[in-house]
C-alpha positions as a printed NumPy array, in Angstrom:
array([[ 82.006, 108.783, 107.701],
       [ 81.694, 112.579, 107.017],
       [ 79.059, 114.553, 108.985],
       [ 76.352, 115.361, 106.893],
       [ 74.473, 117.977, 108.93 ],
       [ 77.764, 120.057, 109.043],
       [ 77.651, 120.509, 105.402],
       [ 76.003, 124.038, 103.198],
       [ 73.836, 123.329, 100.921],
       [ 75.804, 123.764,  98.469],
       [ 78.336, 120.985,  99.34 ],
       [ 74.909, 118.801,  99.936],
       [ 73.859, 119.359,  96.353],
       [ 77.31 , 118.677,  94.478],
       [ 77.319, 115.173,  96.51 ],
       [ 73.304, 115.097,  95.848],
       [ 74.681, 114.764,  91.934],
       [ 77.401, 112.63 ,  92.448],
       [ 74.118, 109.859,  93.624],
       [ 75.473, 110.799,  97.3  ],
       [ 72.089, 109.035,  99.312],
       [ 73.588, 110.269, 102.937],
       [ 73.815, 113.952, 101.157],
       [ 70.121, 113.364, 100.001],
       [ 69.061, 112.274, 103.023],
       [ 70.67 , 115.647, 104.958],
       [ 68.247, 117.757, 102.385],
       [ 65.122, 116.054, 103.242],
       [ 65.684, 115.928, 106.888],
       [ 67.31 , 119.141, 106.542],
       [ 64.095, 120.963, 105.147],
       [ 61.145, 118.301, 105.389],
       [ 59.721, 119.695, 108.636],
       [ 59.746, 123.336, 107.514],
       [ 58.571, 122.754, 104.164],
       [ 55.996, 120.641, 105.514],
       [ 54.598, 123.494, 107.373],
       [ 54.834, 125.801, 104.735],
       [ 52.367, 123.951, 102.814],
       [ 49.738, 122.462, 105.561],
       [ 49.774, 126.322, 106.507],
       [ 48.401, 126.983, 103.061],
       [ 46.703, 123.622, 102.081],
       [ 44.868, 123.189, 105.272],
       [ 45.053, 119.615, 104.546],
       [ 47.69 , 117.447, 105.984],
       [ 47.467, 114.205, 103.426],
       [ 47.747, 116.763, 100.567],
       [ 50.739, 118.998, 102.309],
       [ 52.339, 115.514, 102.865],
       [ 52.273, 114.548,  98.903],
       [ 53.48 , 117.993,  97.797],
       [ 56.583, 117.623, 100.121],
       [ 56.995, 114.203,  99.025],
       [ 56.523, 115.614,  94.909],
       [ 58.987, 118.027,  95.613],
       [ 61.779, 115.86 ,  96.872],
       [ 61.153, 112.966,  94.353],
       [ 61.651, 115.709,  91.652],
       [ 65.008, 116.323,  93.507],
       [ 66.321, 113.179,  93.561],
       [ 65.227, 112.495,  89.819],
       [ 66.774, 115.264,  88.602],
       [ 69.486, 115.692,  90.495],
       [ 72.652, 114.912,  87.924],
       [ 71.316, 117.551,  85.644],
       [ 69.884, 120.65 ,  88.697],
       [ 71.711, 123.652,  88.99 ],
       [ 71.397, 125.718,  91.803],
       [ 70.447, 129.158,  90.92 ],
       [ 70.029, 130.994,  94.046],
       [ 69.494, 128.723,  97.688],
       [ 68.453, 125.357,  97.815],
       [ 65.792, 126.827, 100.463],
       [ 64.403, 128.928,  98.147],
       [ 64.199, 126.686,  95.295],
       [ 62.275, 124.039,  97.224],
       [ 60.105, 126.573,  98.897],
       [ 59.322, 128.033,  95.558],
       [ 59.021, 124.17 ,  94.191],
       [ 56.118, 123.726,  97.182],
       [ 54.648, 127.222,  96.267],
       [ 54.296, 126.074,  92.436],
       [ 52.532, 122.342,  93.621],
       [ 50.333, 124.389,  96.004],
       [ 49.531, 126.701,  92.992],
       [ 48.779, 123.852,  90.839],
       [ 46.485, 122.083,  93.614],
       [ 44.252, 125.603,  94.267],
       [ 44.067, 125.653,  89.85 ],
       [ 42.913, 122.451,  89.549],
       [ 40.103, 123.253,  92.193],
       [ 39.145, 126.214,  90.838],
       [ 39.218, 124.241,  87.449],
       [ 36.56 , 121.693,  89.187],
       [ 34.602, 124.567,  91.123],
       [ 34.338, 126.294,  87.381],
       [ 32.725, 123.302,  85.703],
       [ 30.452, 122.281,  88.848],
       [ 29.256, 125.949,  88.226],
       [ 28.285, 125.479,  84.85 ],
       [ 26.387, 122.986,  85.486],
       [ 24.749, 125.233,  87.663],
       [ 25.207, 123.393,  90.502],
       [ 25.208, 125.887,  93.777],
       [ 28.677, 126.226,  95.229],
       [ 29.751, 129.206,  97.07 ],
       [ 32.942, 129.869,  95.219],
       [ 34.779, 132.684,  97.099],
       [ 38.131, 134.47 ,  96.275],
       [ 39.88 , 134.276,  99.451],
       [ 42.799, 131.954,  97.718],
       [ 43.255, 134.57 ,  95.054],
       [ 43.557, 137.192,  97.774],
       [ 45.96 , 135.609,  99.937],
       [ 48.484, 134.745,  97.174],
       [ 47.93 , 138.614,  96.307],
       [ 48.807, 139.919,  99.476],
       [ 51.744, 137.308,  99.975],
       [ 53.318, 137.954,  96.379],
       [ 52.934, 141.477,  97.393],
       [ 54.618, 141.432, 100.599],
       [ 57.248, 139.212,  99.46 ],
       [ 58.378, 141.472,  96.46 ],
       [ 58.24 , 144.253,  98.774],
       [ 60.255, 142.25 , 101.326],
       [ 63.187, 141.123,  98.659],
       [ 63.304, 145.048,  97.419],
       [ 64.268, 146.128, 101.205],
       [ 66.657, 143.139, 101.676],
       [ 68.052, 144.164,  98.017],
       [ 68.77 , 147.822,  99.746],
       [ 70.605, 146.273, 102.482],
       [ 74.527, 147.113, 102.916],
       [ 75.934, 143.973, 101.424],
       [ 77.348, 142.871, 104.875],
       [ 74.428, 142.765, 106.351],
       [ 72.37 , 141.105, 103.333],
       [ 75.13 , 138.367, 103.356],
       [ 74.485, 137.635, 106.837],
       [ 70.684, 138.051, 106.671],
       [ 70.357, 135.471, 104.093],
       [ 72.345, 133.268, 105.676],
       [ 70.488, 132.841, 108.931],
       [ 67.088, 133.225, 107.312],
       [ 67.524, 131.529, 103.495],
       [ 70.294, 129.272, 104.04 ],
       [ 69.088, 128.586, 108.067],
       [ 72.824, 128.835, 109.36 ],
       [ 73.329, 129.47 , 112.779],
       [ 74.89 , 132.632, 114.336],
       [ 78.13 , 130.32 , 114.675],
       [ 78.122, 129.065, 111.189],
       [ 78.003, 132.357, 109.695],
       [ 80.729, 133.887, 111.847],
       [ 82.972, 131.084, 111.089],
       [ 82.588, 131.706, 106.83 ],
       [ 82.478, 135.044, 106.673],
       [ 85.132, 134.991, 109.596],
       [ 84.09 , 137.612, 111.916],
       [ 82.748, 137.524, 115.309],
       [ 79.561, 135.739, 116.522],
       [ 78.506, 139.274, 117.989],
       [ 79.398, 140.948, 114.563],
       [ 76.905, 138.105, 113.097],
       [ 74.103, 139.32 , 115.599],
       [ 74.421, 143.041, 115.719],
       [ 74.278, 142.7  , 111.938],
       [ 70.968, 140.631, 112.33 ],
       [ 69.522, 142.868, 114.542],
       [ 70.478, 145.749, 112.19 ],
       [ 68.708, 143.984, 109.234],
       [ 65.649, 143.433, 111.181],
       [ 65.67 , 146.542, 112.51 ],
       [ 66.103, 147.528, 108.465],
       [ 63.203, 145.87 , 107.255],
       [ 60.92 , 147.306, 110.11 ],
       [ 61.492, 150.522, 109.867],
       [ 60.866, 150.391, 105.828],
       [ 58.124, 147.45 , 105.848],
       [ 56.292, 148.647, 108.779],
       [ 55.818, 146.407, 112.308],
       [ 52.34 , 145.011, 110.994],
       [ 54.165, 144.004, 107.154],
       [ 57.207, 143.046, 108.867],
       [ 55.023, 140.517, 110.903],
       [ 53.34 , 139.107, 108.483],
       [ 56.358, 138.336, 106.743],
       [ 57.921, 136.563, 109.679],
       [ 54.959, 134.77 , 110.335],
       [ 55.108, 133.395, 106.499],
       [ 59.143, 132.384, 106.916]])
C-alpha cells in the first residue's frame, strides 16, 4: 500500500479525482489542524470554525472529478475557509443591520471590517515582495511555506542541497523583512 503522507499535493489531488479515499484522507489530515486554526483564530468560536473546515472539505470531496488546481491546494483551501468565514461575518452583519432597524440597541462596531482591511492589505503587500523574489528562492519559499514541504523534501525535487534549501529560506525571510518591515513581517507570520 503506497504511503500517502509522502505524496505533493498534487499527486494527492489527481488520486483525490480518480475517487482515491486514502488520497482524500492524506488532504484532510494533511491540512485539518492548520486550517482549523486559521478559522477559530478569526471566528472566535470553535463549533462554527469546526463546520467551516468540515464545509470546506465536503465541497472537496463533492467536487473533486471536475476541480482543477490553479495555484496550491493550501492556498485554495485557505482561501475556501477565508470565503466561509466571509460569508459567516455577512450574514451577521446582515442580522445586526435589521435588529438595528428595528431600533433595537446593539453596539455594532467595525472591528471585522478593519481586520480583513489590514490582512488583505498585508497580504497583497506580502505576495508583491515574494513576486520580486529571484525565482530560486520564490520556488523554495513557497514550497516550505504554501506547499508545507520540509527542508528535505524540497532539496530532493529541486535537487540541490538541504543547506542550499535553508540559506535560500533564510535569504527570503531576510527578503521580506527588509522590504515589509519587522512589525509587517510579523504580523504576517503570525497569520501563516
Amino acid at each position: 500500500m503506497p504511503n500517502y503522507s509522502e505524496k505533493t499535493d498534487k499527486e494527492l489531488i489527481v488520486l483525490l479525482k480518480d475517487n482515491n479515499h486514502n488520497a482524500f484522507k492524506e488532504i484532510y489530515n494533511r491540512y485539518n489542524g492548520l486550517l482549523f486554526a486559521y478559522a477559530y483564530k478569526r471566528l472566535q468560536v470553535e463549533e462554527e470554525a469546526k463546520d467551516v473546515i468540515q464545509e470546506v472539505f465536503i465541497g472537496l470531496w463533492e467536487n473533486r472529478a471536475n476541480f482543477i488546481l490553479k495555484t496550491y491546494l493550501s492556498g485554495f483551501l485557505y482561501k475556501s475557509v477565508l470565503n466561509k468565514i466571509l460569508n459567516i461575518w455577512k450574514h451577521k452583519r446582515v442580522i445586526r443591520h435589521h435588529v438595528l432597524s428595528l431600533s433595537l440597541e446593539v453596539d455594532v462596531d467595525s472591528e471585522e471590517t478593519d481586520f480583513l482591511i489590514r490582512e488583505k492589505d498585508i497580504a497583497a503587500l506580502v505576495e508583491k515582495e515574494i513576486a520580486a523574489m529571484p525565482p530560486r528562492m520564490r520556488e523554495v519559499y513557497e514550497l516550505k511555506y504554501r506547499q508545507y514541504m520540509s527542508v528535505k523534501q524540497i532539496a530532493n525535487d529541486l535537487n540541490i542541497s538541504e543547506n542550499t534549501v535553508a540559506t535560500q529560506l533564510q535569504r527570503a525571510s531576510a527578503h521580506l523583512k527588509n522590504k515589509l518591515g519587522v512589525v509587517v513581517f510579523a504580523i504576517y507570520m503570525l497569520q501563516r
